[in-house]
CSV table of C-alpha atoms in Angstrom, one decimal:
chain,number,residue,atom,x,y,z
A,1,MET,CA,0.2,0.0,-0.1
A,2,SER,CA,1.5,3.4,-1.1
A,3,GLY,CA,1.6,6.5,1.3
A,4,LEU,CA,2.2,7.3,4.7
A,5,ARG,CA,1.0,5.6,7.6
A,6,TYR,CA,-1.7,8.0,10.2
A,7,VAL,CA,-1.9,5.9,12.7
A,8,TYR,CA,-4.9,7.0,15.2
A,9,ALA,CA,-4.6,5.0,18.3
A,10,VAL,CA,-3.6,1.4,19.6
A,11,CYS,CA,-6.0,-1.3,20.9
A,12,ARG,CA,-6.5,-5.3,21.8
A,13,PRO,CA,-8.0,-6.7,19.2
A,14,PHE,CA,-11.8,-6.6,19.3
A,15,GLY,CA,-14.6,-8.6,16.8
A,16,ALA,CA,-17.7,-6.1,16.2
A,17,ALA,CA,-16.5,-4.2,13.0
A,18,LEU,CA,-16.4,-0.3,12.6
A,19,GLN,CA,-19.3,1.7,11.1
A,20,ALA,CA,-19.3,0.8,7.2
A,21,GLN,CA,-19.2,4.0,6.1
A,22,LEU,CA,-16.3,5.2,8.5
A,23,THR,CA,-13.3,7.8,6.4
A,24,GLY,CA,-10.3,9.0,8.5
A,25,VAL,CA,-7.8,11.6,7.4
A,26,ALA,CA,-7.5,12.6,4.0
A,27,GLY,CA,-10.6,10.4,3.6
A,28,ASP,CA,-9.2,6.9,4.1
A,29,PRO,CA,-11.0,4.1,5.6
A,30,PRO,CA,-9.1,2.9,8.5
A,31,ARG,CA,-7.4,-0.1,8.8
A,32,LEU,CA,-6.0,-2.3,11.9
A,33,LEU,CA,-2.4,-3.6,11.8
A,34,ALA,CA,-1.9,-6.2,14.4
A,35,HIS,CA,1.2,-7.0,16.2
A,36,GLY,CA,1.6,-9.9,18.7
A,37,ASP,CA,-1.7,-8.8,21.1
A,38,LEU,CA,-2.0,-5.7,20.1
A,39,VAL,CA,-3.6,-3.8,16.9
A,40,ALA,CA,-2.9,-0.4,15.6
A,41,VAL,CA,-5.8,1.9,13.7
A,42,VAL,CA,-4.0,3.3,10.7
A,43,SER,CA,-5.0,4.4,7.8
A,44,ARG,CA,-3.5,5.9,4.8
A,45,VAL,CA,-1.8,9.9,4.1
A,46,PRO,CA,-0.5,11.6,1.2
A,47,GLU,CA,3.4,12.1,2.0
A,48,ALA,CA,2.8,16.0,0.1
A,49,ASP,CA,1.0,16.6,3.4
A,50,PHE,CA,2.1,14.0,5.8
A,51,GLY,CA,6.0,14.5,5.3
A,52,GLU,CA,7.9,15.7,7.7
A,53,GLU,CA,8.1,19.5,6.0
A,54,ALA,CA,4.8,19.2,4.7
A,55,LEU,CA,3.2,18.5,8.3
A,56,ARG,CA,5.4,21.1,9.8
A,57,ALA,CA,3.6,23.8,7.9
A,58,HIS,CA,0.4,22.7,8.2
A,59,LEU,CA,0.6,22.6,12.1
A,60,GLU,CA,1.0,26.3,11.6
A,61,ASP,CA,-2.5,26.3,9.5
A,62,LEU,CA,-5.4,26.2,11.8
A,63,ASP,CA,-7.9,25.4,9.3
A,64,TRP,CA,-6.2,22.4,8.2
A,65,LEU,CA,-5.4,21.4,11.7
A,66,ALA,CA,-8.9,21.6,12.7
A,67,GLY,CA,-10.4,19.6,9.9
A,68,THR,CA,-7.2,17.0,10.4
A,69,ALA,CA,-8.1,16.9,14.2
A,70,ARG,CA,-11.8,16.4,13.3
A,71,ALA,CA,-11.2,13.1,11.0
A,72,HIS,CA,-8.8,12.2,13.8
A,73,GLN,CA,-11.1,12.2,16.3
A,74,GLN,CA,-14.1,10.6,14.5
A,75,VAL,CA,-12.3,7.6,14.4
A,76,ILE,CA,-11.8,7.7,17.8
A,77,ASP,CA,-15.3,8.3,18.7
A,78,ALA,CA,-15.7,4.7,16.7
A,79,LEU,CA,-13.1,2.8,18.2
A,80,THR,CA,-14.2,3.9,22.0
A,81,ALA,CA,-17.9,2.7,21.0
A,82,VAL,CA,-16.5,-0.6,20.3
A,83,THR,CA,-13.3,-0.9,22.3
A,84,THR,CA,-10.9,0.7,24.6
A,85,PRO,CA,-8.3,2.6,22.5
A,86,LEU,CA,-5.3,4.3,23.3
A,87,PRO,CA,-5.4,7.1,21.2
A,88,LEU,CA,-2.0,8.7,19.9
A,89,ARG,CA,-1.0,12.1,19.4
A,90,LEU,CA,-2.7,14.0,16.5
A,91,ALA,CA,-0.4,13.4,13.0
A,92,THR,CA,1.5,10.3,14.4
A,93,VAL,CA,2.8,9.1,11.3
A,94,PHE,CA,5.2,6.8,10.1
A,95,ARG,CA,6.9,5.8,6.5
A,96,ASP,CA,5.4,2.5,6.5
A,97,ASP,CA,3.7,-1.2,8.2
A,98,SER,CA,7.1,-1.8,9.1
A,99,GLY,CA,7.8,1.7,10.6
A,100,VAL,CA,4.3,1.2,13.0
A,101,ARG,CA,5.0,-2.3,13.9
A,102,THR,CA,8.5,-1.3,15.0
A,103,MET,CA,7.0,1.4,17.2
A,104,MET,CA,4.7,-0.8,18.2
A,105,GLU,CA,7.6,-3.4,19.5
A,106,ARG,CA,9.8,-0.7,21.2
A,107,ARG,CA,6.5,0.3,23.2
A,108,GLU,CA,4.4,-2.9,23.5
A,109,ASP,CA,4.7,-2.9,27.6
A,110,ALA,CA,3.8,0.1,28.4
A,111,PHE,CA,1.0,-0.5,25.6
A,112,ARG,CA,-0.3,-3.1,27.7
A,113,ARG,CA,-0.2,-1.5,31.3
A,114,THR,CA,-1.8,1.8,30.0
A,115,LEU,CA,-4.8,-0.6,28.1
A,116,ASP,CA,-4.9,-3.0,31.0
A,117,ARG,CA,-5.5,0.3,33.1
A,118,LEU,CA,-8.3,1.6,31.0
A,119,GLU,CA,-10.2,-1.0,29.7
A,120,GLY,CA,-13.8,-1.2,30.2
A,121,ARG,CA,-13.4,2.7,31.3
A,122,VAL,CA,-14.1,6.1,29.5
A,123,GLU,CA,-13.2,10.0,30.0
A,124,TRP,CA,-16.0,12.3,31.2
A,125,GLY,CA,-15.1,16.1,31.2
A,126,VAL,CA,-17.0,18.5,33.7
A,127,LYS,CA,-16.4,22.1,33.7
A,128,VAL,CA,-17.8,24.8,36.1
A,129,PHE,CA,-18.1,28.3,35.0
A,130,VAL,CA,-18.9,31.6,36.8
A,131,GLU,CA,-21.3,33.3,34.3
A,132,ALA,CA,-21.1,36.8,33.7
A,133,GLU,CA,-23.4,38.5,35.9
A,134,PRO,CA,-25.4,35.8,39.0
A,135,GLU,CA,-29.5,35.5,37.8
A,136,ARG,CA,-31.5,38.1,39.6
A,137,PRO,CA,-35.0,38.2,40.6
A,138,ALA,CA,-36.6,40.9,38.3
A,139,ALA,CA,-37.2,44.3,40.3
A,140,ALA,CA,-40.8,45.7,40.3
A,141,GLU,CA,-39.3,49.0,39.3
A,142,PRO,CA,-35.8,50.0,37.8
A,143,ALA,CA,-33.1,50.7,40.1
A,144,PRO,CA,-32.9,54.9,40.3
A,145,LYS,CA,-29.7,56.1,38.6
A,146,PRO,CA,-27.1,57.6,40.6
A,147,VAL,CA,-27.4,61.2,41.3
A,148,THR,CA,-23.9,62.3,42.9
A,149,GLY,CA,-20.1,60.8,42.8
A,150,ARG,CA,-21.3,58.9,46.3
A,151,ASP,CA,-24.1,57.0,44.7
A,152,TYR,CA,-22.0,55.7,41.9
A,153,LEU,CA,-19.3,54.5,43.9
A,154,ARG,CA,-21.6,53.1,46.7
A,155,ARG,CA,-23.3,51.1,43.7
A,156,ARG,CA,-20.0,50.0,42.5
A,157,ARG,CA,-18.8,49.1,46.1
A,158,GLU,CA,-21.6,46.3,45.9
A,159,GLN,CA,-21.5,45.4,42.4
A,160,SER,CA,-17.7,44.6,43.2
A,161,ARG,CA,-18.8,42.7,46.5
A,162,ALA,CA,-21.8,40.7,44.7
A,163,GLY,CA,-19.1,39.4,42.0
A,164,GLU,CA,-16.4,38.3,45.0
A,165,ASP,CA,-18.9,36.7,46.8
A,166,LEU,CA,-20.4,34.8,43.5
A,167,TRP,CA,-16.6,33.8,42.8
A,168,THR,CA,-15.9,32.7,46.8
A,169,ARG,CA,-19.5,30.5,46.2
A,170,ALA,CA,-18.3,29.3,42.6
A,171,GLU,CA,-14.8,28.0,44.2
A,172,GLY,CA,-16.5,26.2,47.1
A,173,PHE,CA,-19.2,24.7,44.5
A,174,ALA,CA,-16.2,23.3,42.0
A,175,THR,CA,-14.6,21.7,45.0
A,176,GLY,CA,-17.4,19.9,46.9
A,177,LEU,CA,-18.6,18.8,42.9
A,178,HIS,CA,-15.0,17.3,42.1
A,179,SER,CA,-15.0,15.9,45.4
A,180,THR,CA,-18.3,13.7,45.1
A,181,LEU,CA,-17.0,13.1,41.3
A,182,SER,CA,-13.9,11.8,41.9
A,183,SER,CA,-15.5,9.1,44.4
A,184,LEU,CA,-17.4,8.1,41.5
A,185,ALA,CA,-14.3,7.9,39.6
A,186,ASP,CA,-11.9,5.2,39.0
A,187,ASP,CA,-9.3,8.1,38.6
A,188,ALA,CA,-9.0,12.3,38.2
A,189,ARG,CA,-6.9,14.6,36.4
A,190,LEU,CA,-7.4,18.4,37.4
A,191,HIS,CA,-6.7,21.0,33.9
A,192,ALA,CA,-5.9,24.6,34.3
A,193,PRO,CA,-9.1,26.9,33.5
A,194,GLN,CA,-9.9,27.3,30.3
A,195,ASN,CA,-9.3,30.8,28.4
A,196,PRO,CA,-12.6,32.4,27.4
A,197,ARG,CA,-10.6,33.9,24.5
A,198,LEU,CA,-9.6,31.1,23.3
A,199,SER,CA,-12.3,28.8,24.1
A,200,GLY,CA,-14.9,31.3,23.5
A,201,ALA,CA,-17.2,30.1,26.5
A,202,ALA,CA,-19.2,32.6,28.4
A,203,GLY,CA,-17.9,32.9,31.8
A,204,ARG,CA,-14.9,32.4,34.1
A,205,ASN,CA,-13.4,28.9,34.3
A,206,VAL,CA,-13.2,27.5,37.7
A,207,LEU,CA,-12.8,23.8,37.5
A,208,ASN,CA,-12.0,21.9,34.3
A,209,ALA,CA,-11.8,18.4,35.1
A,210,ALA,CA,-11.6,14.9,33.5
A,211,TYR,CA,-12.7,11.7,35.2
A,212,LEU,CA,-12.1,8.3,34.4
A,213,VAL,CA,-14.9,5.9,34.8
A,214,PRO,CA,-16.2,2.5,34.1
A,215,ARG,CA,-18.4,2.4,31.3
A,216,ASP,CA,-20.9,0.4,34.3
A,217,ALA,CA,-21.0,3.5,36.3
A,218,SER,CA,-21.5,5.9,33.6
A,219,GLU,CA,-25.5,6.3,33.9
A,220,LYS,CA,-24.7,7.0,37.8
A,221,PHE,CA,-22.2,9.6,36.7
A,222,VAL,CA,-24.0,11.3,34.5
A,223,GLU,CA,-27.1,11.8,36.8
A,224,ARG,CA,-25.1,13.1,39.8
A,225,VAL,CA,-23.4,16.1,37.6
A,226,ASP,CA,-27.3,16.4,36.3
A,227,ARG,CA,-28.5,16.6,39.4
A,228,THR,CA,-26.2,19.4,40.3
A,229,LYS,CA,-26.9,22.0,37.3
A,230,ASP,CA,-29.3,23.6,38.6
A,231,ASP,CA,-28.0,24.0,42.5
A,232,ALA,CA,-26.1,27.4,41.9
A,233,PRO,CA,-27.1,30.6,40.7
A,234,GLY,CA,-25.1,32.3,38.9
A,235,ILE,CA,-22.7,29.1,38.0
A,236,ARG,CA,-22.9,26.8,35.1
A,237,VAL,CA,-21.9,22.9,35.0
A,238,GLU,CA,-20.9,21.6,31.4
A,239,LEU,CA,-20.4,17.9,31.0
A,240,THR,CA,-19.1,16.3,27.8
A,241,GLY,CA,-18.3,13.0,27.1
A,242,PRO,CA,-18.0,9.9,27.0
A,243,TRP,CA,-14.5,10.1,25.4
A,244,ALA,CA,-11.6,7.9,24.7
A,245,ALA,CA,-9.2,8.1,28.5
A,246,TYR,CA,-7.0,11.2,27.0
A,247,SER,CA,-6.3,12.6,30.2
A,248,PHE,CA,-5.3,9.2,31.3
A,249,ALA,CA,-3.2,7.8,28.7
A,250,GLY,CA,0.1,9.4,30.0
A,251,ASP,CA,3.2,9.0,28.3
A,252,ALA,CA,2.3,6.1,26.6
A,253,ALA,CA,0.1,8.3,24.5
A,254,GLY,CA,2.4,11.0,23.6
A,255,GLU,CA,5.9,10.0,22.9
A,256,GLU,CA,5.9,9.5,19.2
A,257,GLU,CA,7.7,12.4,16.9
A,258,ALA,CA,5.3,14.1,14.3
A,259,GLY,CA,6.1,13.5,11.0
A,260,ALA,CA,7.1,10.5,8.6
A,261,GLY,CA,9.1,8.8,11.7
A,262,SER,CA,10.7,5.2,11.1
């Protein structure tokens, strides 16, 4: 088979079929490449786009990068529906099948340990945001406009104290929620709060966490998150998942360099 090999994930052999119309990066359907008791999920990509120099340039192109990431994630999502994949870093590429097998042989012990730890588990993401303005009941009459500088400063102090109170409540709420959800998960990771200018999400991010949850316990986990969503006015809870366990893959998922490797 000509072309470079794009590797999405490593997993154990599985019997379920992937979606019939599933395509991967560059439109090529993913296939399974076995090595011992491990399987790499790969597809063919053109060297003109994924050779070392071309890929380095493409990684500076946000539109190209977003399209590649969507195609990559589409394959990971399909795998997550039928098995426990260990997703590799975006744009992990090798010269040929032999290069992929060499990588698997070199890292097979780490792959096995990580897959054993992740088996039957998925990742759920939970974020807590402080809304820009706390929700307040509608006033019977609009507040009068300040008529003096002193009135204006007093109102500004009151608004500042209200914002500080909301932030303090949100931090306490997030701490309690993280403790509760951690008790329902096998593992948890705290990520840095998202920058709203980069994420586009409204409000200030107080909690950005990932939880490793057994599949058969996911319904209980989701129900527990849902019960908290209306508990705190001015605070928003967002749940995403289930995902492949990116946050818990450790070094086993991110060691390879981008570009056409071995």
